[in-house]
PDB file of C-alpha atoms in Angstrom:
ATOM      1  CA  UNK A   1      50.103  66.552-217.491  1.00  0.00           C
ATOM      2  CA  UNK A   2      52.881  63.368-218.061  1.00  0.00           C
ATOM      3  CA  UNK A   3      52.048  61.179-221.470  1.00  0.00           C
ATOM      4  CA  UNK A   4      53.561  58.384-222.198  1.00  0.00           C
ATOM      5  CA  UNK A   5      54.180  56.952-225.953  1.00  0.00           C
ATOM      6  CA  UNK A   6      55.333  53.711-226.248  1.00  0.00           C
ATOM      7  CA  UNK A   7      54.085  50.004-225.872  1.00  0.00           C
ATOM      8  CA  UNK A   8      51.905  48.286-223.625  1.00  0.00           C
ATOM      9  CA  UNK A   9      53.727  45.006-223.230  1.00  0.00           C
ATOM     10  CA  UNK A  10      57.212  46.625-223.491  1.00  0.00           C
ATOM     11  CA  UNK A  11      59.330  46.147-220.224  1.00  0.00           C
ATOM     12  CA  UNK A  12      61.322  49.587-220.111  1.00  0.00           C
ATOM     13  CA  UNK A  13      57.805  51.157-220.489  1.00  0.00           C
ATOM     14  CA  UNK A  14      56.380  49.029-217.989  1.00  0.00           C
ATOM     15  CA  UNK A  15      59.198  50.566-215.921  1.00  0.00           C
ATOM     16  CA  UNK A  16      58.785  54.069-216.490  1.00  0.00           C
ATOM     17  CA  UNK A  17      54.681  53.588-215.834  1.00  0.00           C
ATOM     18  CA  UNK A  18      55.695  51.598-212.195  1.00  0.00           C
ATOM     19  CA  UNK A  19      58.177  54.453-211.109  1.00  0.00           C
ATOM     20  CA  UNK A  20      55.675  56.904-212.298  1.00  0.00           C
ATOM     21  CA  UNK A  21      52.842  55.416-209.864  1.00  0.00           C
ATOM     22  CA  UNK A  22      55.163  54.886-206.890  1.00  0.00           C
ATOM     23  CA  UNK A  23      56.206  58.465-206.886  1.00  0.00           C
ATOM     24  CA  UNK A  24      52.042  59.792-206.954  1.00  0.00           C
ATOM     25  CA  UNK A  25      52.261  61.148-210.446  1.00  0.00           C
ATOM     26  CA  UNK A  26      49.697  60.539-212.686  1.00  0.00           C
ATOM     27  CA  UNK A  27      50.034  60.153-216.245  1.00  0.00           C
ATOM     28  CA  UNK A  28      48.178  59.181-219.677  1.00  0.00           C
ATOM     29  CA  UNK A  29      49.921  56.208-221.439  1.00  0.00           C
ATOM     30  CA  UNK A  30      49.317  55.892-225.009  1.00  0.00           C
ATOM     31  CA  UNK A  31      49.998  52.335-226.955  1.00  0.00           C
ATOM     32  CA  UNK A  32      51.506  53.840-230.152  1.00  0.00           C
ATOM     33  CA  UNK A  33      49.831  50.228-231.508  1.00  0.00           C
ATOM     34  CA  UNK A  34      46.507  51.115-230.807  1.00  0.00           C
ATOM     35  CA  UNK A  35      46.719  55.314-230.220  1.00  0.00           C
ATOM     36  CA  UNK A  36      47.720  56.055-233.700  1.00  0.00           C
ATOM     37  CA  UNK A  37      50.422  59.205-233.591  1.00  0.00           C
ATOM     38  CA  UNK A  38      49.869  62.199-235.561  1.00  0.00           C
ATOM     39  CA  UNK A  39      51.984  63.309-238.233  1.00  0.00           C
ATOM     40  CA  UNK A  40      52.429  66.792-235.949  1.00  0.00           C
ATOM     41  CA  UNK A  41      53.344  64.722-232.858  1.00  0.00           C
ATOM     42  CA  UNK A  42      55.905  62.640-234.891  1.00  0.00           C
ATOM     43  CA  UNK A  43      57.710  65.955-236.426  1.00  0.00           C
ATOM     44  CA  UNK A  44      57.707  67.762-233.150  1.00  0.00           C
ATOM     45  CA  UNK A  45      59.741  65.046-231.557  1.00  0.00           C
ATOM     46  CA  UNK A  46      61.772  64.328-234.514  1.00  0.00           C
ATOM     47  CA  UNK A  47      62.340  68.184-234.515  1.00  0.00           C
ATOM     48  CA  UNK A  48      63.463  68.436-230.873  1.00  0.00           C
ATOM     49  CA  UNK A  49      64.966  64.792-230.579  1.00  0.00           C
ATOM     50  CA  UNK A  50      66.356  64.048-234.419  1.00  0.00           C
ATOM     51  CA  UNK A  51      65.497  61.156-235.978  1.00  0.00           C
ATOM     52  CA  UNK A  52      68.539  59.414-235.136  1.00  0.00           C
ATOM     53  CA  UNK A  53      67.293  59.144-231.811  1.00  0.00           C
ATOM     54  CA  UNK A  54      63.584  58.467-232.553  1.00  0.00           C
ATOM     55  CA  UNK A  55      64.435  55.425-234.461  1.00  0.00           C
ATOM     56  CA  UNK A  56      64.872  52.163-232.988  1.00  0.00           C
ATOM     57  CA  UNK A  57      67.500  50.964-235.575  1.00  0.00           C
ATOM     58  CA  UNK A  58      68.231  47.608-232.655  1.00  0.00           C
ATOM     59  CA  UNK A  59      64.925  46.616-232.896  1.00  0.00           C
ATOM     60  CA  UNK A  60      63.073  43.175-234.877  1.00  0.00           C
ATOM     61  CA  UNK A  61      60.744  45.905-237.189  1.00  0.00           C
ATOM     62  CA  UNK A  62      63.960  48.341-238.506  1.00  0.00           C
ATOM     63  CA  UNK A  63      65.668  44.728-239.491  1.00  0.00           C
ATOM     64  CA  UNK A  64      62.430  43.530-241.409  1.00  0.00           C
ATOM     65  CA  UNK A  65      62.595  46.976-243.180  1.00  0.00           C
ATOM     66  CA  UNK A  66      63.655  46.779-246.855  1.00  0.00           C
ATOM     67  CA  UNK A  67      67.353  49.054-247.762  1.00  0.00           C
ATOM     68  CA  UNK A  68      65.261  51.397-249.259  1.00  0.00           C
ATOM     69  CA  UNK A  69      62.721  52.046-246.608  1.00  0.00           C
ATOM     70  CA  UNK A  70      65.848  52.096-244.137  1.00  0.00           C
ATOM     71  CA  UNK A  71      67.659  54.772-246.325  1.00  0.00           C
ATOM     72  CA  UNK A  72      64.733  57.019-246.264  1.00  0.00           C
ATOM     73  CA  UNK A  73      65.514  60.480-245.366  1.00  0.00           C
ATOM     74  CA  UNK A  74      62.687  62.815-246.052  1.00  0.00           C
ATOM     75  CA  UNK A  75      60.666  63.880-243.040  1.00  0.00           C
ATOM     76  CA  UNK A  76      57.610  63.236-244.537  1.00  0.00           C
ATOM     77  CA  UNK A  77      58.450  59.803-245.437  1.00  0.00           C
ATOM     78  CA  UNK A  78      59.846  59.377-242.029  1.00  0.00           C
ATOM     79  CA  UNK A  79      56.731  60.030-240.285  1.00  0.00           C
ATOM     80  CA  UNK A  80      54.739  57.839-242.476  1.00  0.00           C
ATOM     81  CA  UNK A  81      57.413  54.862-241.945  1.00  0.00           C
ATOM     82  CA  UNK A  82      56.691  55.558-237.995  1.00  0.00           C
ATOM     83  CA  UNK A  83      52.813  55.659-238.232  1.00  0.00           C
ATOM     84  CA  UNK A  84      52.872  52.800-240.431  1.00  0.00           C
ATOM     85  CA  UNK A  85      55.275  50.511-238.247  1.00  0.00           C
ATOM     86  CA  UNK A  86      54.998  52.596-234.683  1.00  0.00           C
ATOM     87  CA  UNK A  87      57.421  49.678-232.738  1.00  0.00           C
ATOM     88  CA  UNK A  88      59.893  51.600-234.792  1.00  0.00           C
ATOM     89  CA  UNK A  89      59.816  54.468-232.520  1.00  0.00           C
ATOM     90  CA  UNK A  90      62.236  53.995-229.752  1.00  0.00           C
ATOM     91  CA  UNK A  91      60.423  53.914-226.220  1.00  0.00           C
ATOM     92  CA  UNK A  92      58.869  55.072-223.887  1.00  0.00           C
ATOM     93  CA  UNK A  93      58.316  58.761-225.037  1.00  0.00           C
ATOM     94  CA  UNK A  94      57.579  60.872-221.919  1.00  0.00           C
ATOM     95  CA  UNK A  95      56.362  64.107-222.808  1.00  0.00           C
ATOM     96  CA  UNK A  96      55.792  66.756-219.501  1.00  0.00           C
ATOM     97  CA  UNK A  97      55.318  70.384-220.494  1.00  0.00           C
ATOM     98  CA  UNK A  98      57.679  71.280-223.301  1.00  0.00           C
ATOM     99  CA  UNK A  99      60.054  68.412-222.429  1.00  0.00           C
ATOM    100  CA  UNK A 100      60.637  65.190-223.921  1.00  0.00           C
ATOM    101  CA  UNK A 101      62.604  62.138-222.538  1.00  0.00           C
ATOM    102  CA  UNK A 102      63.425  59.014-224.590  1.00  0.00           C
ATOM    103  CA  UNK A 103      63.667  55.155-222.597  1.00  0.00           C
ATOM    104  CA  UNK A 104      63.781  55.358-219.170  1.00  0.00           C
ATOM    105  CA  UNK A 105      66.202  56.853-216.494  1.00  0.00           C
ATOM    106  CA  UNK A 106      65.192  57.166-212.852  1.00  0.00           C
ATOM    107  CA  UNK A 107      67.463  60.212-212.508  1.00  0.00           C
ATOM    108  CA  UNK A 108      66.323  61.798-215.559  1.00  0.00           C
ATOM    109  CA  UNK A 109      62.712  61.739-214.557  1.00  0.00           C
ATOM    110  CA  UNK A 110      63.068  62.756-211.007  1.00  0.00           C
ATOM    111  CA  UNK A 111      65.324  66.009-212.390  1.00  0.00           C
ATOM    112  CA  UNK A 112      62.530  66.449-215.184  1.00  0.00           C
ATOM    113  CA  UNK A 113      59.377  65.530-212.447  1.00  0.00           C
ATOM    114  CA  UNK A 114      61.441  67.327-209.445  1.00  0.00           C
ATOM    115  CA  UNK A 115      61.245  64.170-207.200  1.00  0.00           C
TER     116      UNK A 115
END
């Protein structure tokens, strides 16, 4: 099974959902705007990814953070941060099996979806 995180009117995810349909693979997208992540979800990737790479530190919603919400550091404070303002999360998420891919890269998904 192929999820998707990310956002509905989001181009690269837009993307990632057309390649996905041209190549017969079907997949569950999930608007992190409306599909509200779980605090296990959020660690998992921020385990296997860091939070470096989770974040979305170019986008409009990290520069309307305040310093001190940007200097958090604490997991748990991370993951609320995320849930609270999910276009924070960079995008899209593919999750397939134990893997996880962050944006979109034709050659990365055909590797991951052996295409």
């Amino acid at each position: 099974m192929i999820s998707i995180f990310g956002l509905k009117n989001c181009s690269t995810c837009v993307k990632a959902q057309q390649w996905l349909s041209t190549h017969g693979l079907s997949f569950t997208f999930y608007d992190v705007r409306q599909t509200a992540l779980s605090a296990e979800q959020l660690r998992q990737w921020a385990e296997q990814l860091g939070w470096d790479r989770l974040l979305n530190k170019r986008s409009q919603t990290w520069r309307g953070l305040s310093d001190e919400q940007k200097s958090l550091t604490d997991t748990q404070d991370l993951i609320k941060l995320v849930q609270s303002y999910p276009s924070l999360m960079k995008r899209p998420l593919l999750v397939y099996q134990q893997t996880i891919l962050l944006g979109f890269n034709e050659i990365e998904y055909t590797q991951l979806l052996k295409q």
